[in-house]
Tab-separated table of C-alpha atoms in Angstrom:
chain	number	residue	atom	x	y	z
A	1	UNK	CA	-19.976	-6.656	26.703
A	2	UNK	CA	-17.367	-5.782	29.326
A	3	UNK	CA	-14.941	-8.157	27.599
A	4	UNK	CA	-15.286	-6.200	24.357
A	5	UNK	CA	-14.324	-2.962	26.118
A	6	UNK	CA	-11.406	-4.676	27.828
A	7	UNK	CA	-10.040	-5.961	24.522
A	8	UNK	CA	-10.743	-2.660	22.743
A	9	UNK	CA	-8.748	-0.892	25.448
A	10	UNK	CA	-5.953	-3.422	25.276
A	11	UNK	CA	-5.757	-3.129	21.482
A	12	UNK	CA	-5.738	0.679	21.690
A	13	UNK	CA	-2.964	0.608	24.280
A	14	UNK	CA	-0.979	-1.978	22.315
A	15	UNK	CA	-1.241	0.067	19.116
A	16	UNK	CA	-0.083	3.164	20.950
A	17	UNK	CA	2.755	1.215	22.559
A	18	UNK	CA	3.869	-0.115	19.172
A	19	UNK	CA	4.064	3.428	17.835
A	20	UNK	CA	6.649	4.431	20.417
A	21	UNK	CA	9.767	5.828	18.766
A	22	UNK	CA	13.209	4.671	19.887
A	23	UNK	CA	15.101	7.971	19.694
A	24	UNK	CA	16.787	8.917	22.988
A	25	UNK	CA	16.358	12.646	22.243
A	26	UNK	CA	12.567	12.507	22.414
A	27	UNK	CA	10.655	13.546	25.510
A	28	UNK	CA	7.806	11.138	24.836
A	29	UNK	CA	7.631	7.371	24.885
A	30	UNK	CA	10.648	7.009	27.169
A	31	UNK	CA	10.491	4.461	29.978
A	32	UNK	CA	12.537	4.770	33.158
A	33	UNK	CA	12.717	0.982	33.438
A	34	UNK	CA	14.563	-0.747	30.596
A	35	UNK	CA	13.846	-4.416	31.424
A	36	UNK	CA	11.165	-5.616	28.992
A	37	UNK	CA	10.756	-9.087	30.517
A	38	UNK	CA	7.812	-10.112	32.660
A	39	UNK	CA	8.859	-12.893	35.010
A	40	UNK	CA	6.364	-14.701	37.264
A	41	UNK	CA	3.838	-11.885	36.963
A	42	UNK	CA	6.094	-9.147	38.333
A	43	UNK	CA	4.060	-6.021	39.106
A	44	UNK	CA	4.765	-2.891	37.104
A	45	UNK	CA	6.726	-0.222	38.952
A	46	UNK	CA	6.570	3.562	38.681
A	47	UNK	CA	8.031	4.506	35.330
A	48	UNK	CA	7.420	1.170	33.587
A	49	UNK	CA	4.604	2.600	31.462
A	50	UNK	CA	4.636	6.382	32.066
A	51	UNK	CA	2.022	7.073	29.359
A	52	UNK	CA	-0.677	4.914	30.993
A	53	UNK	CA	-3.433	6.854	32.737
A	54	UNK	CA	-6.321	6.015	35.030
A	55	UNK	CA	-9.388	8.212	34.655
A	56	UNK	CA	-11.662	8.906	37.601
A	57	UNK	CA	-14.753	11.071	37.860
A	58	UNK	CA	-15.586	13.126	40.902
A	59	UNK	CA	-19.206	12.385	41.754
A	60	UNK	CA	-20.677	13.790	44.972
A	61	UNK	CA	-17.363	14.262	46.767
A	62	UNK	CA	-16.096	10.759	45.935
A	63	UNK	CA	-13.938	9.471	43.116
A	64	UNK	CA	-15.165	6.684	40.845
A	65	UNK	CA	-12.927	4.699	38.488
A	66	UNK	CA	-14.022	5.157	34.875
A	67	UNK	CA	-11.359	3.672	32.607
A	68	UNK	CA	-7.730	3.554	31.595
A	69	UNK	CA	-6.139	5.639	28.896
A	70	UNK	CA	-2.947	6.763	27.208
A	71	UNK	CA	-1.382	10.211	27.706
A	72	UNK	CA	-0.999	11.997	24.352
A	73	UNK	CA	0.210	15.326	25.739
A	74	UNK	CA	-0.109	17.329	28.940
A	75	UNK	CA	-3.734	18.194	28.103
A	76	UNK	CA	-5.094	15.101	26.337
A	77	UNK	CA	-5.717	11.402	27.053
A	78	UNK	CA	-7.049	8.868	24.520
A	79	UNK	CA	-9.290	6.195	25.979
A	80	UNK	CA	-11.706	3.442	25.041
A	81	UNK	CA	-14.320	4.580	27.569
A	82	UNK	CA	-17.798	4.634	26.047
A	83	UNK	CA	-18.624	8.270	26.746
A	84	UNK	CA	-21.119	8.646	23.910
A	85	UNK	CA	-22.862	5.238	23.930
A	86	UNK	CA	-21.692	4.216	20.461
A	87	UNK	CA	-20.117	0.820	19.853
A	88	UNK	CA	-16.337	0.678	19.301
A	89	UNK	CA	-15.715	4.269	20.370
A	90	UNK	CA	-12.515	5.809	21.445
A	91	UNK	CA	-12.538	9.186	23.138
A	92	UNK	CA	-10.118	12.073	23.362
A	93	UNK	CA	-10.404	13.525	26.857
A	94	UNK	CA	-9.288	17.110	27.498
A	95	UNK	CA	-7.944	17.203	31.059
A	96	UNK	CA	-9.220	19.878	33.430
A	97	UNK	CA	-5.707	20.258	34.872
A	98	UNK	CA	-2.530	19.695	32.892
A	99	UNK	CA	-0.621	16.479	33.517
A	100	UNK	CA	2.789	17.180	35.055
A	101	UNK	CA	4.953	15.543	32.374
A	102	UNK	CA	8.109	16.867	34.041
A	103	UNK	CA	7.789	13.966	36.503
A	104	UNK	CA	9.859	10.951	35.487
A	105	UNK	CA	6.885	8.584	35.823
A	106	UNK	CA	4.426	10.721	33.773
A	107	UNK	CA	5.244	10.982	30.055
A	108	UNK	CA	3.223	11.158	26.838
A	109	UNK	CA	3.382	8.356	24.311
A	110	UNK	CA	5.004	9.034	20.938
A	111	UNK	CA	2.832	8.955	17.843
A	112	UNK	CA	4.328	9.018	14.346
A	113	UNK	CA	4.278	12.346	12.555
A	114	UNK	CA	5.690	12.313	9.052
A	115	UNK	CA	5.296	14.546	6.020
A	116	UNK	CA	3.149	11.843	4.444
A	117	UNK	CA	0.787	11.719	7.427
A	118	UNK	CA	0.502	15.522	7.543
A	119	UNK	CA	-0.438	15.669	3.841
A	120	UNK	CA	-3.136	12.993	3.969
A	121	UNK	CA	-6.791	13.980	4.104
A	122	UNK	CA	-9.209	12.711	6.733
A	123	UNK	CA	-12.946	13.373	6.752
A	124	UNK	CA	-15.793	12.324	9.040
A	125	UNK	CA	-18.088	9.623	7.677
A	126	UNK	CA	-20.323	9.375	10.739
A	127	UNK	CA	-20.314	10.773	14.269
A	128	UNK	CA	-17.939	8.061	15.466
A	129	UNK	CA	-16.158	7.000	12.257
A	130	UNK	CA	-13.291	8.714	10.455
A	131	UNK	CA	-12.282	7.565	6.997
A	132	UNK	CA	-8.818	8.022	5.563
A	133	UNK	CA	-8.583	9.011	1.881
């Protein structure tokens, strides 16, 4: 079961990464590091993936790792963490404190917004399913 969540998270992150726009004037989706090659398992450095997030919970004065996520804006992270015990969930997490996206290594990912997307209708089919018309 853990493998399913790993791959769900990877797919979610990959989809978000593929949606990154290439415009230099945008404040989202911009990486500090330009080299796209991974050689001999080189570790990621600060700024390589500034939209990646790690979510912890504060339980009894200690922090516990919960999951990874993707920064959508200074208030919101999308994640694959199973917060509601449904299969194949993703969750939108509202942050208690705003993310400081003025830092060079903390940036939101870019998602496409077009006139066509704004005009389309979405409606809930079930508590964890959204259908596009």
